[in-house]
């Protein structure tokens, strides 16, 4: 977010937390109290680099007290974690087709306050990212996209929404992700692989695990799992050796058990 703001030469300030610490409502309040010139506040809901789930509700209670536009990157949580956009006072919620909605990659979308969206008119510094103009084109053209439509992705997205509905909606999907995640972390612990984060801040989306030993060969581990049909992620944090496992998508408790079996065989 800081990099994006820098590219646009925006006057911005980054609130920095340790990689394994969530954003706190207290720090947000302090920042907004200190700098009265802040007009927008943006945060990530589910932090995919570590697996932290930030406390959206608690932070939104603070943000609502200030005259700032509230922007939330809910890319890896929307559709998989229940949230009340209106009650949280979110002005712009950003997500994409290919995370918890379980569509294919190809577009992002924004759920916006109409009043705030209207204020964006003529304010943009990018032609392709002009959401006001995109919205106008869609309103006037009965859903037409400004440039070439990503037709296959939109069709897949529609199917993904039908699938989400058939599963029982966001609540049901959240329960499945939680269950996947619980099976994964409990099974990993039994194999001697500890999650990086305490349970209270762990999201049900993706989990970082510490290397089981200093001489752990991640590349060999990765390749062995890949051969067994599972692809995991390297870690992304700087002060601990970790790797990550995602548990969203069309995967179920049985799949998590199969994954644990594959990991057990790999570690033997
Ligand atoms: C995946 C992700 C993004 C990037 O989304 P793309 O679909 O890859 O463009 C941004 N923020 C978070 C928190 C994510 O998980």
Short mmCIF file of N, CA, C and O in Angstrom, two decimals, residues 99-163:
data_model
loop_
_atom_site.label_atom_id
_atom_site.label_comp_id
_atom_site.label_asym_id
_atom_site.label_seq_id
_atom_site.Cartn_x
_atom_site.Cartn_y
_atom_site.Cartn_z
N UNK A 99 -10.14 -15.48 -4.86
CA UNK A 99 -9.76 -15.96 -3.52
C UNK A 99 -10.96 -16.69 -2.92
O UNK A 99 -11.31 -17.75 -3.40
N UNK A 100 -11.60 -16.10 -1.89
CA UNK A 100 -12.67 -16.85 -1.23
C UNK A 100 -13.94 -17.01 -2.07
O UNK A 100 -14.76 -17.87 -1.78
N UNK A 101 -14.09 -16.21 -3.10
CA UNK A 101 -15.24 -16.40 -4.00
C UNK A 101 -15.03 -17.67 -4.84
O UNK A 101 -15.97 -18.27 -5.33
N UNK A 102 -13.78 -18.06 -4.97
CA UNK A 102 -13.39 -19.28 -5.68
C UNK A 102 -13.65 -19.23 -7.19
O UNK A 102 -13.92 -20.26 -7.82
N UNK A 103 -13.56 -18.01 -7.76
CA UNK A 103 -13.61 -17.89 -9.21
C UNK A 103 -12.21 -18.07 -9.79
O UNK A 103 -11.29 -18.48 -9.07
N UNK A 104 -12.05 -17.76 -11.07
CA UNK A 104 -10.71 -17.86 -11.66
C UNK A 104 -10.09 -16.46 -11.67
O UNK A 104 -10.81 -15.46 -11.64
N UNK A 105 -8.77 -16.34 -11.72
CA UNK A 105 -8.14 -15.01 -11.70
C UNK A 105 -8.49 -14.20 -12.94
O UNK A 105 -8.64 -14.75 -14.02
N UNK A 106 -8.60 -12.89 -12.78
CA UNK A 106 -8.87 -12.07 -13.96
C UNK A 106 -9.41 -10.69 -13.68
O UNK A 106 -9.24 -9.80 -14.50
N UNK A 107 -10.07 -10.49 -12.56
CA UNK A 107 -10.48 -9.12 -12.24
C UNK A 107 -10.61 -8.92 -10.74
O UNK A 107 -10.76 -9.87 -9.98
N UNK A 108 -10.52 -7.64 -10.36
CA UNK A 108 -10.79 -7.27 -8.99
C UNK A 108 -12.10 -6.50 -8.98
O UNK A 108 -12.59 -6.09 -10.03
N UNK A 109 -12.70 -6.33 -7.82
CA UNK A 109 -13.93 -5.54 -7.75
C UNK A 109 -13.93 -4.73 -6.46
O UNK A 109 -13.20 -5.04 -5.52
N UNK A 110 -14.74 -3.68 -6.48
CA UNK A 110 -14.81 -2.78 -5.33
C UNK A 110 -16.27 -2.61 -4.94
O UNK A 110 -17.13 -2.38 -5.80
N UNK A 111 -16.54 -2.74 -3.65
CA UNK A 111 -17.87 -2.44 -3.14
C UNK A 111 -17.74 -1.08 -2.47
O UNK A 111 -16.94 -0.93 -1.54
N UNK A 112 -18.47 -0.09 -3.00
CA UNK A 112 -18.23 1.28 -2.57
C UNK A 112 -19.50 1.96 -2.06
O UNK A 112 -20.61 1.64 -2.47
N UNK A 113 -19.28 2.92 -1.19
CA UNK A 113 -20.35 3.82 -0.80
C UNK A 113 -20.63 4.71 -2.02
O UNK A 113 -19.71 5.28 -2.60
N UNK A 114 -21.89 4.78 -2.43
CA UNK A 114 -22.24 5.55 -3.64
C UNK A 114 -21.81 7.02 -3.51
O UNK A 114 -21.26 7.61 -4.43
N UNK A 115 -22.04 7.54 -2.30
CA UNK A 115 -21.68 8.94 -2.07
C UNK A 115 -20.18 9.17 -2.24
O UNK A 115 -19.75 10.13 -2.88
N UNK A 116 -19.38 8.26 -1.69
CA UNK A 116 -17.92 8.38 -1.82
C UNK A 116 -17.46 8.17 -3.26
O UNK A 116 -16.51 8.80 -3.72
N UNK A 117 -18.15 7.25 -3.96
CA UNK A 117 -17.80 6.98 -5.35
C UNK A 117 -18.05 8.23 -6.21
O UNK A 117 -17.24 8.58 -7.06
N UNK A 118 -19.16 8.91 -5.94
CA UNK A 118 -19.48 10.13 -6.68
C UNK A 118 -18.40 11.19 -6.48
O UNK A 118 -18.07 11.95 -7.40
N UNK A 119 -17.82 11.20 -5.29
CA UNK A 119 -16.76 12.18 -5.00
C UNK A 119 -15.46 11.89 -5.76
O UNK A 119 -14.57 12.73 -5.80
N UNK A 120 -15.36 10.68 -6.33
CA UNK A 120 -14.13 10.31 -7.07
C UNK A 120 -14.10 10.92 -8.47
O UNK A 120 -13.07 10.89 -9.13
N UNK A 121 -15.22 11.43 -8.91
CA UNK A 121 -15.31 11.94 -10.28
C UNK A 121 -14.23 13.00 -10.54
O UNK A 121 -14.09 13.95 -9.78
N UNK A 122 -13.46 12.80 -11.61
CA UNK A 122 -12.45 13.77 -12.01
C UNK A 122 -11.22 13.82 -11.12
O UNK A 122 -10.35 14.67 -11.28
N UNK A 123 -11.14 12.90 -10.17
CA UNK A 123 -10.05 12.94 -9.19
C UNK A 123 -8.93 11.97 -9.52
O UNK A 123 -7.93 11.89 -8.82
N UNK A 124 -9.12 11.22 -10.59
CA UNK A 124 -8.25 10.07 -10.83
C UNK A 124 -6.96 10.44 -11.57
O UNK A 124 -6.92 11.40 -12.34
N UNK A 125 -5.88 9.69 -11.28
CA UNK A 125 -4.60 9.93 -11.95
C UNK A 125 -4.26 8.78 -12.90
O UNK A 125 -3.16 8.66 -13.36
N UNK A 126 -5.23 7.89 -13.12
CA UNK A 126 -4.98 6.73 -13.98
C UNK A 126 -6.22 6.50 -14.82
O UNK A 126 -7.33 6.50 -14.31
N UNK A 127 -6.02 6.32 -16.12
CA UNK A 127 -7.17 6.06 -16.99
C UNK A 127 -7.75 4.67 -16.71
O UNK A 127 -8.95 4.52 -16.49
N UNK A 128 -6.89 3.66 -16.67
CA UNK A 128 -7.41 2.30 -16.55
C UNK A 128 -8.01 2.02 -15.17
O UNK A 128 -8.87 1.17 -15.01
N UNK A 129 -7.55 2.75 -14.14
CA UNK A 129 -8.08 2.50 -12.79
C UNK A 129 -9.15 3.52 -12.37
O UNK A 129 -9.37 3.72 -11.19
N UNK A 130 -9.79 4.13 -13.35
CA UNK A 130 -10.82 5.12 -13.04
C UNK A 130 -12.14 4.42 -12.68
O UNK A 130 -12.94 4.07 -13.54
N UNK A 131 -12.36 4.18 -11.39
CA UNK A 131 -13.55 3.41 -10.99
C UNK A 131 -14.84 4.20 -11.22
O UNK A 131 -15.88 3.62 -11.48
N UNK A 132 -14.75 5.52 -11.12
CA UNK A 132 -15.97 6.30 -11.37
C UNK A 132 -16.41 6.09 -12.82
O UNK A 132 -17.59 5.80 -13.09
N UNK A 133 -15.47 6.20 -13.73
CA UNK A 133 -15.79 6.06 -15.15
C UNK A 133 -16.24 4.63 -15.48
O UNK A 133 -17.17 4.43 -16.26
N UNK A 134 -15.60 3.66 -14.85
CA UNK A 134 -16.00 2.26 -15.06
C UNK A 134 -17.44 2.05 -14.59
O UNK A 134 -18.25 1.41 -15.26
N UNK A 135 -17.73 2.62 -13.45
CA UNK A 135 -19.08 2.49 -12.87
C UNK A 135 -20.12 3.15 -13.80
O UNK A 135 -21.16 2.56 -14.10
N UNK A 136 -19.78 4.37 -14.25
CA UNK A 136 -20.70 5.07 -15.15
C UNK A 136 -20.95 4.25 -16.42
O UNK A 136 -22.09 4.11 -16.86
N UNK A 137 -19.88 3.71 -17.00
CA UNK A 137 -20.00 2.93 -18.23
C UNK A 137 -20.89 1.71 -17.99
O UNK A 137 -21.74 1.36 -18.81
N UNK A 138 -20.75 1.09 -16.82
CA UNK A 138 -21.55 -0.10 -16.50
C UNK A 138 -23.01 0.27 -16.26
O UNK A 138 -23.92 -0.44 -16.69
N UNK A 139 -23.22 1.41 -15.57
CA UNK A 139 -24.60 1.85 -15.30
C UNK A 139 -25.32 2.16 -16.60
O UNK A 139 -26.47 1.75 -16.80
N UNK A 140 -24.62 2.88 -17.48
CA UNK A 140 -25.27 3.32 -18.71
C UNK A 140 -25.32 2.25 -19.79
O UNK A 140 -26.22 2.24 -20.61
N UNK A 141 -24.35 1.35 -19.77
CA UNK A 141 -24.28 0.34 -20.83
C UNK A 141 -24.83 -1.01 -20.41
O UNK A 141 -24.47 -2.03 -20.98
N UNK A 142 -25.69 -1.04 -19.38
CA UNK A 142 -26.28 -2.30 -18.89
C UNK A 142 -25.20 -3.34 -18.56
O UNK A 142 -25.25 -4.49 -19.02
N UNK A 143 -24.20 -2.93 -17.80
CA UNK A 143 -23.17 -3.87 -17.36
C UNK A 143 -21.98 -3.99 -18.29
O UNK A 143 -21.12 -4.84 -18.10
N UNK A 144 -21.94 -3.13 -19.29
CA UNK A 144 -20.82 -3.17 -20.25
C UNK A 144 -19.52 -2.68 -19.60
O UNK A 144 -19.53 -1.75 -18.81
N UNK A 145 -18.42 -3.32 -19.94
CA UNK A 145 -17.12 -2.90 -19.44
C UNK A 145 -16.58 -1.82 -20.37
O UNK A 145 -16.91 -1.80 -21.55
N UNK A 146 -15.72 -0.95 -19.83
CA UNK A 146 -15.18 0.13 -20.66
C UNK A 146 -14.29 -0.42 -21.78
O UNK A 146 -14.33 0.03 -22.90
N UNK A 147 -13.44 -1.38 -21.44
CA UNK A 147 -12.53 -1.95 -22.43
C UNK A 147 -12.97 -3.40 -22.65
O UNK A 147 -14.04 -3.80 -22.22
N UNK A 148 -12.15 -4.20 -23.33
CA UNK A 148 -12.56 -5.58 -23.64
C UNK A 148 -12.96 -6.32 -22.35
O UNK A 148 -12.20 -6.35 -21.39
N UNK A 149 -14.14 -6.90 -22.35
CA UNK A 149 -14.63 -7.58 -21.15
C UNK A 149 -13.89 -8.89 -20.93
O UNK A 149 -13.67 -9.63 -21.89
N UNK A 150 -13.57 -9.21 -19.68
CA UNK A 150 -12.99 -10.53 -19.40
C UNK A 150 -14.11 -11.57 -19.33
O UNK A 150 -14.46 -12.07 -18.25
N UNK A 151 -14.70 -11.86 -20.49
CA UNK A 151 -15.96 -12.62 -20.52
C UNK A 151 -15.90 -13.96 -19.79
O UNK A 151 -16.80 -14.29 -19.02
N UNK A 152 -14.85 -14.74 -20.04
CA UNK A 152 -14.78 -16.08 -19.43
C UNK A 152 -14.67 -15.98 -17.91
O UNK A 152 -15.23 -16.78 -17.18
N UNK A 153 -13.93 -14.93 -17.48
CA UNK A 153 -13.74 -14.75 -16.04
C UNK A 153 -15.06 -14.33 -15.38
O UNK A 153 -15.39 -14.78 -14.28
N UNK A 154 -15.82 -13.49 -16.07
CA UNK A 154 -17.10 -13.05 -15.53
C UNK A 154 -18.07 -14.24 -15.46
O UNK A 154 -18.78 -14.43 -14.47
N UNK A 155 -18.05 -15.07 -16.49
CA UNK A 155 -18.92 -16.26 -16.49
C UNK A 155 -18.54 -17.21 -15.35
O UNK A 155 -19.39 -17.74 -14.65
N UNK A 156 -17.21 -17.38 -15.17
CA UNK A 156 -16.74 -18.25 -14.08
C UNK A 156 -17.10 -17.65 -12.72
O UNK A 156 -17.45 -18.38 -11.78
N UNK A 157 -17.06 -16.32 -12.63
CA UNK A 157 -17.40 -15.63 -11.38
C UNK A 157 -18.88 -15.86 -11.05
O UNK A 157 -19.24 -16.13 -9.90
N UNK A 158 -19.70 -15.77 -12.07
CA UNK A 158 -21.14 -16.00 -11.88
C UNK A 158 -21.37 -17.42 -11.35
O UNK A 158 -22.11 -17.63 -10.39
N UNK A 159 -20.67 -18.39 -11.98
CA UNK A 159 -20.81 -19.77 -11.52
C UNK A 159 -20.32 -19.91 -10.07
O UNK A 159 -20.93 -20.60 -9.26
N UNK A 160 -19.21 -19.22 -9.78
CA UNK A 160 -18.65 -19.28 -8.42
C UNK A 160 -19.65 -18.73 -7.40
O UNK A 160 -19.78 -19.27 -6.29
N UNK A 161 -20.39 -17.68 -7.78
CA UNK A 161 -21.39 -17.12 -6.86
C UNK A 161 -22.54 -18.10 -6.65
O UNK A 161 -23.05 -18.24 -5.54
N UNK A 162 -22.93 -18.81 -7.72
CA UNK A 162 -23.98 -19.83 -7.58
C UNK A 162 -23.49 -20.95 -6.65
O UNK A 162 -24.25 -21.44 -5.81
N UNK A 163 -22.22 -21.32 -6.80
CA UNK A 163 -21.65 -22.37 -5.94
C UNK A 163 -21.63 -21.92 -4.48
O UNK A 163 -21.90 -22.71 -3.58
#
